[in-house]
């Protein structure tokens, strides 16, 4: 509740008639309150010690507060019960004394009655050590008399108390009244007195000033003791927590250094307790990791060097074989049919072998970290059109229609044109390979911060989980399927590395019998961080063939206009609004589209 309240407080704007100083102060208070809340929430989430100390403080404060309240109430009730018991005894003695002194009187108008009552009340009020007890008598035919005289005690005698006394019962009440000398708390005790004059009411007013003062002292002492105890518990919790949290923090810092590549970092082992065992185990784990990492780095270095050396060494015999093959291929018409076919096969396989060797060299450069981005402002419309024109002949031979949708104006971005062309060649060639004589859609979109190219085929598609494997080296969805484009199996892996080198994303989506779509997203300016893509990853027509609730014919759906793709402000790993299945449509499990996003 606090965070929304502070956010709403920060958004409140005073009216224009409010003085400028008041508006400024209001804005400052709202801003600082929100800043303080954000800082406190961040500290609470990040500090284990703060959480433990705070929880200990709150719980101990609640327990000590409850215990202190019980103790203070017990002491106060004990003093009050003791006061009531003594007052009852005094009231009974006073009632007996009044009854004995008034035995000689039978008429209320006796002239000596007033003096006798005054003397009796004075005798009952004399012990000042009782706290200055005030006495009063009233009854039928007897006016209210008090001692000390001229005190106004009527306000202290409530109707309930008098009703109880007149009915012949003893009763008492605690009231705060001003009977002379200021308002004070009193214990008023009423006792019925039976005389020859008739029933009388005898009241004693016992001041509770000393008891209230003692109760306040007890409460103050208990509160001060409880506060000191709570603070002491907080300090103890902080010290104990620090003993546990400090090694954890050291372990976290050491782990961060290890993850940063400082493999020689270790924790200091002190003592033989559980924390020392944790430090020793952590150090042992770090040593094992360092040994394994060094071993893997050596193996990887040897593998990269072997791949690079083999690739370079193969260049010389490949050049010799290429020269001989070109010579044979140029004179293939002079050979018989079988030899001519053999020469053509030799030429084709040499082309594929040379492409594979080039890809291996490129992969080795990526693995060695020697790949360099040569970015410059480039019109991606021309790049897309150039790559599509290159595949026109192959697409015609495969019976695939290439449908291109690009903006009418140039789309300029800081990219390495050679690498982007290579990515598009791999994506379009892969789409033609798996299109099964169905159209392939290529779209280019742009926003203020990113550009994207999607390549969609309508072929066999990808099964669930395969979109995570398409970027693996030499991976094929169907190993028995013959390649039409002469690919090497490294194209998508190299494309992924090219996208990473640009700081972009290369993502894949696919569903069985619905085809697949690849999306390349690059920042407009080199070095900037991507936050969204201007094109959808999951196409809008992804569910037309699988929805059991679709009642319109497919021809009508295909003829319906498809809206232009717009910006989808989502981070990698989150589906864009257009990537989700509409709520009113049911999609079978076997046809549920899947996606894979490769972050850089």
CSV table of N, CA, C and O in Angstrom, one decimal, residues 87-135:
chain,number,residue,atom,x,y,z
A,87,UNK,N,-10.4,0.1,51.7
A,87,UNK,CA,-11.6,1.0,51.8
A,87,UNK,C,-12.8,0.4,52.2
A,87,UNK,O,-13.6,1.0,53.0
A,88,UNK,N,-13.0,-0.9,51.9
A,88,UNK,CA,-14.2,-1.6,52.3
A,88,UNK,C,-14.2,-1.8,53.9
A,88,UNK,O,-15.2,-1.6,54.5
A,89,UNK,N,-13.0,-2.1,54.4
A,89,UNK,CA,-12.9,-2.2,55.8
A,89,UNK,C,-13.2,-0.9,56.5
A,89,UNK,O,-13.9,-0.8,57.6
A,90,UNK,N,-12.6,0.2,56.0
A,90,UNK,CA,-12.8,1.5,56.6
A,90,UNK,C,-14.3,1.9,56.5
A,90,UNK,O,-14.9,2.5,57.5
A,91,UNK,N,-14.9,1.6,55.4
A,91,UNK,CA,-16.4,1.9,55.3
A,91,UNK,C,-17.2,1.1,56.2
A,91,UNK,O,-18.2,1.7,56.8
A,92,UNK,N,-16.9,-0.1,56.4
A,92,UNK,CA,-17.7,-0.9,57.4
A,92,UNK,C,-17.5,-0.4,58.8
A,92,UNK,O,-18.5,-0.3,59.6
A,93,UNK,N,-16.3,-0.1,59.2
A,93,UNK,CA,-16.1,0.5,60.5
A,93,UNK,C,-16.8,1.8,60.7
A,93,UNK,O,-17.4,2.2,61.7
A,94,UNK,N,-16.7,2.7,59.6
A,94,UNK,CA,-17.4,4.0,59.7
A,94,UNK,C,-18.9,3.8,59.8
A,94,UNK,O,-19.6,4.6,60.6
A,95,UNK,N,-19.5,2.9,59.1
A,95,UNK,CA,-21.0,2.6,59.2
A,95,UNK,C,-21.3,2.2,60.5
A,95,UNK,O,-22.4,2.6,61.1
A,96,UNK,N,-20.5,1.3,61.1
A,96,UNK,CA,-20.8,0.8,62.5
A,96,UNK,C,-20.7,2.0,63.5
A,96,UNK,O,-21.6,2.1,64.4
A,97,UNK,N,-19.7,2.8,63.4
A,97,UNK,CA,-19.6,4.0,64.3
A,97,UNK,C,-20.8,4.9,64.1
A,97,UNK,O,-21.3,5.5,65.2
A,98,UNK,N,-21.2,5.2,63.0
A,98,UNK,CA,-22.3,6.1,62.8
A,98,UNK,C,-23.6,5.5,63.4
A,98,UNK,O,-24.4,6.2,64.1
A,99,UNK,N,-23.8,4.2,63.2
A,99,UNK,CA,-25.0,3.6,63.8
A,99,UNK,C,-25.0,3.7,65.3
A,99,UNK,O,-26.0,3.9,65.9
A,100,UNK,N,-23.8,3.5,65.9
A,100,UNK,CA,-23.8,3.6,67.4
A,100,UNK,C,-24.0,5.0,67.9
A,100,UNK,O,-24.7,5.2,68.9
A,101,UNK,N,-23.4,6.0,67.2
A,101,UNK,CA,-23.6,7.3,67.7
A,101,UNK,C,-25.0,7.9,67.5
A,101,UNK,O,-25.4,8.8,68.3
A,102,UNK,N,-25.7,7.4,66.6
A,102,UNK,CA,-27.1,7.9,66.3
A,102,UNK,C,-28.2,7.0,67.0
A,102,UNK,O,-29.4,7.2,66.6
A,103,UNK,N,-27.8,6.1,67.9
A,103,UNK,CA,-28.9,5.3,68.6
A,103,UNK,C,-29.8,6.2,69.5
A,103,UNK,O,-31.0,5.8,69.7
A,104,UNK,N,-29.3,7.3,69.9
A,104,UNK,CA,-30.1,8.1,70.9
A,104,UNK,C,-31.0,9.0,70.1
A,104,UNK,O,-31.8,9.7,70.8
A,105,UNK,N,-30.9,9.1,68.8
A,105,UNK,CA,-31.8,10.0,68.1
A,105,UNK,C,-32.9,9.2,67.3
A,105,UNK,O,-32.6,8.2,66.7
A,106,UNK,N,-34.1,9.8,67.5
A,106,UNK,CA,-35.3,9.2,66.8
A,106,UNK,C,-36.0,10.2,65.9
A,106,UNK,O,-36.8,9.8,65.1
A,107,UNK,N,-35.7,11.5,66.0
A,107,UNK,CA,-36.3,12.5,65.2
A,107,UNK,C,-35.3,13.2,64.4
A,107,UNK,O,-34.2,13.6,64.9
A,108,UNK,N,-35.5,13.4,63.1
A,108,UNK,CA,-34.5,14.1,62.3
A,108,UNK,C,-34.4,15.6,62.6
A,108,UNK,O,-33.3,16.2,62.3
A,109,UNK,N,-35.4,16.2,63.4
A,109,UNK,CA,-35.3,17.6,63.7
A,109,UNK,C,-34.7,17.8,65.1
A,109,UNK,O,-34.8,18.9,65.6
A,110,UNK,N,-34.0,16.8,65.6
A,110,UNK,CA,-33.4,17.0,66.9
A,110,UNK,C,-32.2,18.0,66.7
A,110,UNK,O,-31.4,17.9,65.8
A,111,UNK,N,-32.2,19.0,67.6
A,111,UNK,CA,-31.1,20.1,67.4
A,111,UNK,C,-29.7,19.5,67.6
A,111,UNK,O,-28.8,20.1,67.1
A,112,UNK,N,-29.5,18.4,68.3
A,112,UNK,CA,-28.2,17.9,68.6
A,112,UNK,C,-27.7,17.0,67.4
A,112,UNK,O,-26.6,16.5,67.4
A,113,UNK,N,-28.6,16.7,66.5
A,113,UNK,CA,-28.3,15.7,65.5
A,113,UNK,C,-27.2,16.2,64.5
A,113,UNK,O,-26.2,15.5,64.2
A,114,UNK,N,-27.3,17.5,64.1
A,114,UNK,CA,-26.3,18.0,63.2
A,114,UNK,C,-24.9,18.0,63.8
A,114,UNK,O,-23.9,17.7,63.1
A,115,UNK,N,-24.8,18.4,65.1
A,115,UNK,CA,-23.5,18.4,65.7
A,115,UNK,C,-22.9,17.0,65.9
A,115,UNK,O,-21.7,16.8,65.7
A,116,UNK,N,-23.8,16.1,66.2
A,116,UNK,CA,-23.3,14.7,66.4
A,116,UNK,C,-22.8,14.2,65.0
A,116,UNK,O,-21.7,13.5,65.0
A,117,UNK,N,-23.6,14.4,64.0
A,117,UNK,CA,-23.1,13.9,62.7
A,117,UNK,C,-21.8,14.6,62.3
A,117,UNK,O,-20.9,13.9,61.7
A,118,UNK,N,-21.6,15.9,62.6
A,118,UNK,CA,-20.4,16.5,62.2
A,118,UNK,C,-19.2,15.9,63.0
A,118,UNK,O,-18.1,15.7,62.4
A,119,UNK,N,-19.4,15.6,64.3
A,119,UNK,CA,-18.4,15.0,65.1
A,119,UNK,C,-18.0,13.7,64.6
A,119,UNK,O,-16.8,13.3,64.5
A,120,UNK,N,-19.0,12.9,64.2
A,120,UNK,CA,-18.7,11.5,63.7
A,120,UNK,C,-18.0,11.6,62.4
A,120,UNK,O,-17.0,10.8,62.2
A,121,UNK,N,-18.4,12.4,61.5
A,121,UNK,CA,-17.7,12.5,60.2
A,121,UNK,C,-16.3,13.0,60.4
A,121,UNK,O,-15.3,12.6,59.7
A,122,UNK,N,-16.1,13.9,61.4
A,122,UNK,CA,-14.7,14.4,61.7
A,122,UNK,C,-13.8,13.3,62.2
A,122,UNK,O,-12.7,13.2,61.8
A,123,UNK,N,-14.4,12.5,63.1
A,123,UNK,CA,-13.6,11.4,63.6
A,123,UNK,C,-13.3,10.4,62.5
A,123,UNK,O,-12.1,9.8,62.5
A,124,UNK,N,-14.2,10.2,61.6
A,124,UNK,CA,-13.9,9.2,60.5
A,124,UNK,C,-12.9,9.8,59.4
A,124,UNK,O,-12.3,9.0,58.7
A,125,UNK,N,-12.8,11.1,59.4
A,125,UNK,CA,-11.9,11.7,58.4
A,125,UNK,C,-10.6,12.1,59.0
A,125,UNK,O,-9.7,12.6,58.2
A,126,UNK,N,-10.3,12.0,60.2
A,126,UNK,CA,-9.1,12.5,60.8
A,126,UNK,C,-7.8,11.8,60.4
A,126,UNK,O,-6.8,12.4,60.3
A,127,UNK,N,-7.8,10.5,60.1
A,127,UNK,CA,-6.5,9.9,59.7
A,127,UNK,C,-6.0,10.4,58.4
A,127,UNK,O,-6.5,9.9,57.3
A,128,UNK,N,-5.2,11.4,58.4
A,128,UNK,CA,-4.7,12.0,57.2
A,128,UNK,C,-3.8,11.0,56.4
A,128,UNK,O,-3.5,11.2,55.2
A,129,UNK,N,-3.2,10.1,57.2
A,129,UNK,CA,-2.3,9.1,56.5
A,129,UNK,C,-3.1,8.3,55.4
A,129,UNK,O,-2.5,7.6,54.6
A,130,UNK,N,-4.4,8.3,55.5
A,130,UNK,CA,-5.2,7.5,54.5
A,130,UNK,C,-5.3,8.3,53.2
A,130,UNK,O,-6.0,7.8,52.3
A,131,UNK,N,-4.7,9.5,53.1
A,131,UNK,CA,-4.7,10.2,51.9
A,131,UNK,C,-5.8,11.3,51.9
A,131,UNK,O,-6.2,11.8,50.8
A,132,UNK,N,-6.2,11.7,53.1
A,132,UNK,CA,-7.2,12.8,53.1
A,132,UNK,C,-8.6,12.3,52.8
A,132,UNK,O,-9.1,12.7,51.7
A,133,UNK,N,-9.2,11.4,53.6
A,133,UNK,CA,-10.5,10.8,53.2
A,133,UNK,C,-11.6,11.8,53.5
A,133,UNK,O,-11.6,12.5,54.6
A,134,UNK,N,-12.5,11.9,52.6
A,134,UNK,CA,-13.6,12.8,52.7
A,134,UNK,C,-14.9,11.9,53.0
A,134,UNK,O,-15.0,10.9,52.3
A,135,UNK,N,-15.7,12.3,54.0
A,135,UNK,CA,-16.8,11.5,54.3
A,135,UNK,C,-18.1,12.4,54.1
A,135,UNK,O,-18.1,13.6,54.2
